[in-house]
Amino acid sequence: MTGLSIVPDLERAPWTDLTNPTPAQLTRIGLLRNSTTTGRASVGLVLELEDGTQVIAQTTWRLLHTAVRALAAGPVGAEETQD
């Protein structure tokens, strides 16, 4: 299984291990059914860098869904409304 570090509050626990990160915008997200070897869905994401380069990232739906639930249960996620 793919590992994923979930940080519910980046102000309290910033990613200090990143060296020279490149800013990007999330421009697309979508689900692809039966895309893993076990037949599970995956999520595709397109990140667009400042120079226009597009990067595709992928993870399983199960992993992303679990991460979103964990973030929502954290202090920052709990402060957000569902407007």
Short mmCIF file of N, CA and C in Angstrom, two decimals:
data_model
loop_
_atom_site.label_atom_id
_atom_site.label_comp_id
_atom_site.label_asym_id
_atom_site.label_seq_id
_atom_site.Cartn_x
_atom_site.Cartn_y
_atom_site.Cartn_z
N MET A 1 0.85 -1.18 0.00
CA MET A 1 0.00 0.00 0.00
C MET A 1 0.89 1.24 0.00
N THR A 2 0.44 2.26 -0.67
CA THR A 2 1.16 3.53 -0.72
C THR A 2 1.09 4.21 0.64
N GLY A 3 2.22 4.72 1.10
CA GLY A 3 2.23 5.47 2.35
C GLY A 3 1.85 6.92 2.10
N LEU A 4 1.22 7.52 3.07
CA LEU A 4 0.81 8.92 2.95
C LEU A 4 0.91 9.56 4.32
N SER A 5 1.64 10.65 4.39
CA SER A 5 1.75 11.41 5.63
C SER A 5 0.62 12.42 5.68
N ILE A 6 -0.19 12.37 6.73
CA ILE A 6 -1.33 13.27 6.88
C ILE A 6 -1.01 14.23 8.02
N VAL A 7 -1.02 15.53 7.72
CA VAL A 7 -0.73 16.55 8.72
C VAL A 7 -1.97 17.43 8.87
N PRO A 8 -2.72 17.29 9.95
CA PRO A 8 -3.96 18.04 10.09
C PRO A 8 -3.79 19.54 10.36
N ASP A 9 -2.59 19.99 10.71
CA ASP A 9 -2.37 21.42 10.97
C ASP A 9 -0.94 21.78 10.58
N LEU A 10 -0.77 22.28 9.36
CA LEU A 10 0.56 22.61 8.85
C LEU A 10 1.21 23.80 9.57
N GLU A 11 0.42 24.64 10.22
CA GLU A 11 1.02 25.73 10.99
C GLU A 11 1.75 25.18 12.21
N ARG A 12 1.19 24.15 12.82
CA ARG A 12 1.80 23.55 14.02
C ARG A 12 2.89 22.53 13.67
N ALA A 13 2.79 21.93 12.51
CA ALA A 13 3.76 20.91 12.10
C ALA A 13 4.09 21.11 10.61
N PRO A 14 4.83 22.16 10.28
CA PRO A 14 5.12 22.44 8.87
C PRO A 14 6.05 21.39 8.25
N TRP A 15 6.03 21.34 6.95
CA TRP A 15 6.87 20.41 6.19
C TRP A 15 8.27 21.01 6.06
N THR A 16 9.04 20.98 7.11
CA THR A 16 10.37 21.58 7.10
C THR A 16 11.38 20.73 6.34
N ASP A 17 11.01 19.50 6.01
CA ASP A 17 11.93 18.62 5.28
C ASP A 17 11.94 18.88 3.78
N LEU A 18 11.00 19.67 3.28
CA LEU A 18 10.96 19.97 1.84
C LEU A 18 12.04 21.00 1.51
N THR A 19 12.82 20.69 0.51
CA THR A 19 13.86 21.64 0.08
C THR A 19 13.49 22.16 -1.30
N ASN A 20 13.39 23.46 -1.41
CA ASN A 20 13.10 24.12 -2.67
C ASN A 20 11.81 23.60 -3.34
N PRO A 21 10.68 23.61 -2.63
CA PRO A 21 9.43 23.14 -3.24
C PRO A 21 8.96 24.08 -4.35
N THR A 22 8.30 23.52 -5.32
CA THR A 22 7.78 24.29 -6.45
C THR A 22 6.29 24.51 -6.27
N PRO A 23 5.82 25.76 -6.24
CA PRO A 23 4.39 26.03 -6.11
C PRO A 23 3.61 25.48 -7.32
N ALA A 24 2.41 24.99 -7.07
CA ALA A 24 1.56 24.46 -8.14
C ALA A 24 0.11 24.66 -7.76
N GLN A 25 -0.74 24.63 -8.76
CA GLN A 25 -2.18 24.73 -8.57
C GLN A 25 -2.82 23.41 -8.95
N LEU A 26 -3.75 22.94 -8.15
CA LEU A 26 -4.54 21.76 -8.50
C LEU A 26 -5.59 22.21 -9.50
N THR A 27 -5.55 21.69 -10.73
CA THR A 27 -6.47 22.16 -11.77
C THR A 27 -7.49 21.11 -12.20
N ARG A 28 -7.21 19.84 -11.91
CA ARG A 28 -8.15 18.78 -12.30
C ARG A 28 -8.10 17.65 -11.28
N ILE A 29 -9.24 16.99 -11.12
CA ILE A 29 -9.31 15.82 -10.27
C ILE A 29 -10.39 14.91 -10.83
N GLY A 30 -10.15 13.63 -10.82
CA GLY A 30 -11.15 12.70 -11.36
C GLY A 30 -10.92 11.29 -10.84
N LEU A 31 -11.96 10.48 -10.92
CA LEU A 31 -11.92 9.08 -10.49
C LEU A 31 -11.84 8.16 -11.70
N LEU A 32 -11.09 7.10 -11.54
CA LEU A 32 -10.96 6.08 -12.58
C LEU A 32 -11.30 4.73 -11.96
N ARG A 33 -12.34 4.11 -12.45
CA ARG A 33 -12.79 2.85 -11.87
C ARG A 33 -11.88 1.70 -12.31
N ASN A 34 -11.77 0.70 -11.47
CA ASN A 34 -11.01 -0.53 -11.76
C ASN A 34 -9.58 -0.27 -12.22
N SER A 35 -8.90 0.68 -11.63
CA SER A 35 -7.59 1.04 -12.15
C SER A 35 -6.42 0.43 -11.36
N THR A 36 -6.69 -0.23 -10.26
CA THR A 36 -5.60 -0.90 -9.53
C THR A 36 -5.60 -2.37 -9.90
N THR A 37 -4.55 -3.06 -9.52
CA THR A 37 -4.45 -4.49 -9.84
C THR A 37 -5.52 -5.29 -9.12
N THR A 38 -6.08 -4.73 -8.05
CA THR A 38 -7.16 -5.42 -7.33
C THR A 38 -8.55 -4.94 -7.74
N GLY A 39 -8.60 -4.08 -8.76
CA GLY A 39 -9.89 -3.63 -9.28
C GLY A 39 -10.50 -2.44 -8.55
N ARG A 40 -9.73 -1.78 -7.73
CA ARG A 40 -10.25 -0.62 -6.99
C ARG A 40 -10.09 0.66 -7.82
N ALA A 41 -10.82 1.68 -7.40
CA ALA A 41 -10.76 2.98 -8.09
C ALA A 41 -9.53 3.76 -7.66
N SER A 42 -9.06 4.62 -8.57
CA SER A 42 -7.97 5.53 -8.23
C SER A 42 -8.40 6.95 -8.55
N VAL A 43 -7.65 7.89 -8.00
CA VAL A 43 -7.91 9.31 -8.20
C VAL A 43 -6.74 9.88 -8.98
N GLY A 44 -7.03 10.61 -10.04
CA GLY A 44 -6.01 11.30 -10.80
C GLY A 44 -6.11 12.79 -10.51
N LEU A 45 -4.96 13.43 -10.34
CA LEU A 45 -4.91 14.86 -10.08
C LEU A 45 -3.93 15.50 -11.06
N VAL A 46 -4.26 16.68 -11.55
CA VAL A 46 -3.34 17.44 -12.39
C VAL A 46 -2.92 18.67 -11.60
N LEU A 47 -1.61 18.82 -11.44
CA LEU A 47 -1.04 19.99 -10.79
C LEU A 47 -0.35 20.81 -11.86
N GLU A 48 -0.64 22.10 -11.91
CA GLU A 48 -0.01 22.96 -12.91
C GLU A 48 1.00 23.86 -12.22
N LEU A 49 2.26 23.76 -12.68
CA LEU A 49 3.33 24.57 -12.13
C LEU A 49 3.27 25.99 -12.70
N GLU A 50 3.98 26.91 -12.07
CA GLU A 50 3.95 28.31 -12.51
C GLU A 50 4.39 28.50 -13.95
N ASP A 51 5.26 27.61 -14.45
CA ASP A 51 5.74 27.73 -15.83
C ASP A 51 4.80 27.06 -16.84
N GLY A 52 3.66 26.56 -16.38
CA GLY A 52 2.70 25.92 -17.26
C GLY A 52 2.85 24.42 -17.37
N THR A 53 3.93 23.86 -16.83
CA THR A 53 4.12 22.41 -16.83
C THR A 53 3.01 21.75 -16.02
N GLN A 54 2.48 20.67 -16.56
CA GLN A 54 1.43 19.93 -15.86
C GLN A 54 2.00 18.61 -15.34
N VAL A 55 1.69 18.32 -14.09
CA VAL A 55 2.15 17.10 -13.43
C VAL A 55 0.92 16.28 -13.06
N ILE A 56 0.97 14.99 -13.37
CA ILE A 56 -0.15 14.11 -13.00
C ILE A 56 0.26 13.32 -11.77
N ALA A 57 -0.61 13.33 -10.78
CA ALA A 57 -0.41 12.55 -9.56
C ALA A 57 -1.58 11.58 -9.45
N GLN A 58 -1.33 10.44 -8.83
CA GLN A 58 -2.38 9.44 -8.72
C GLN A 58 -2.27 8.74 -7.37
N THR A 59 -3.41 8.43 -6.79
CA THR A 59 -3.47 7.63 -5.58
C THR A 59 -4.78 6.84 -5.61
N THR A 60 -4.94 5.95 -4.67
CA THR A 60 -6.20 5.20 -4.64
C THR A 60 -7.30 6.06 -4.03
N TRP A 61 -8.52 5.78 -4.44
CA TRP A 61 -9.66 6.48 -3.85
C TRP A 61 -9.73 6.19 -2.36
N ARG A 62 -9.46 4.97 -1.97
CA ARG A 62 -9.52 4.59 -0.56
C ARG A 62 -8.54 5.44 0.26
N LEU A 63 -7.32 5.61 -0.23
CA LEU A 63 -6.33 6.39 0.50
C LEU A 63 -6.71 7.86 0.58
N LEU A 64 -7.15 8.44 -0.53
CA LEU A 64 -7.54 9.85 -0.52
C LEU A 64 -8.76 10.07 0.38
N HIS A 65 -9.73 9.19 0.29
CA HIS A 65 -10.94 9.31 1.11
C HIS A 65 -10.60 9.24 2.60
N THR A 66 -9.72 8.33 2.97
CA THR A 66 -9.29 8.21 4.36
C THR A 66 -8.56 9.48 4.80
N ALA A 67 -7.69 10.01 3.93
CA ALA A 67 -6.95 11.23 4.27
C ALA A 67 -7.89 12.42 4.46
N VAL A 68 -8.89 12.55 3.60
CA VAL A 68 -9.83 13.66 3.71
C VAL A 68 -10.62 13.55 5.01
N ARG A 69 -11.03 12.35 5.36
CA ARG A 69 -11.76 12.17 6.63
C ARG A 69 -10.87 12.53 7.82
N ALA A 70 -9.60 12.14 7.76
CA ALA A 70 -8.68 12.47 8.85
C ALA A 70 -8.46 13.98 8.95
N LEU A 71 -8.30 14.64 7.81
CA LEU A 71 -8.13 16.09 7.82
C LEU A 71 -9.37 16.80 8.35
N ALA A 72 -10.54 16.31 7.96
CA ALA A 72 -11.80 16.92 8.42
C ALA A 72 -11.96 16.78 9.93
N ALA A 73 -11.43 15.72 10.50
CA ALA A 73 -11.55 15.49 11.94
C ALA A 73 -10.52 16.29 12.73
N GLY A 74 -9.52 16.85 12.07
CA GLY A 74 -8.48 17.62 12.74
C GLY A 74 -8.95 19.03 13.10
N PRO A 75 -8.12 19.79 13.79
CA PRO A 75 -8.53 21.12 14.28
C PRO A 75 -8.86 22.12 13.18
N VAL A 76 -8.10 22.14 12.11
CA VAL A 76 -8.36 23.09 11.02
C VAL A 76 -9.61 22.67 10.25
N GLY A 77 -9.70 21.39 9.91
CA GLY A 77 -10.86 20.89 9.17
C GLY A 77 -12.16 21.08 9.94
N ALA A 78 -12.10 20.93 11.25
CA ALA A 78 -13.30 21.10 12.09
C ALA A 78 -13.79 22.55 12.10
N GLU A 79 -12.88 23.50 11.86
CA GLU A 79 -13.26 24.90 11.84
C GLU A 79 -13.96 25.31 10.54
N GLU A 80 -13.75 24.56 9.49
CA GLU A 80 -14.32 24.88 8.19
C GLU A 80 -15.80 24.52 8.15
N THR A 81 -16.56 25.30 7.41
CA THR A 81 -17.98 25.01 7.27
C THR A 81 -18.22 24.26 5.98
N GLN A 82 -19.38 23.73 5.82
CA GLN A 82 -19.76 22.99 4.62
C GLN A 82 -20.56 23.84 3.66
N ASP A 83 -20.31 25.15 3.63
CA ASP A 83 -21.06 26.06 2.76
C ASP A 83 -21.02 25.64 1.32
#
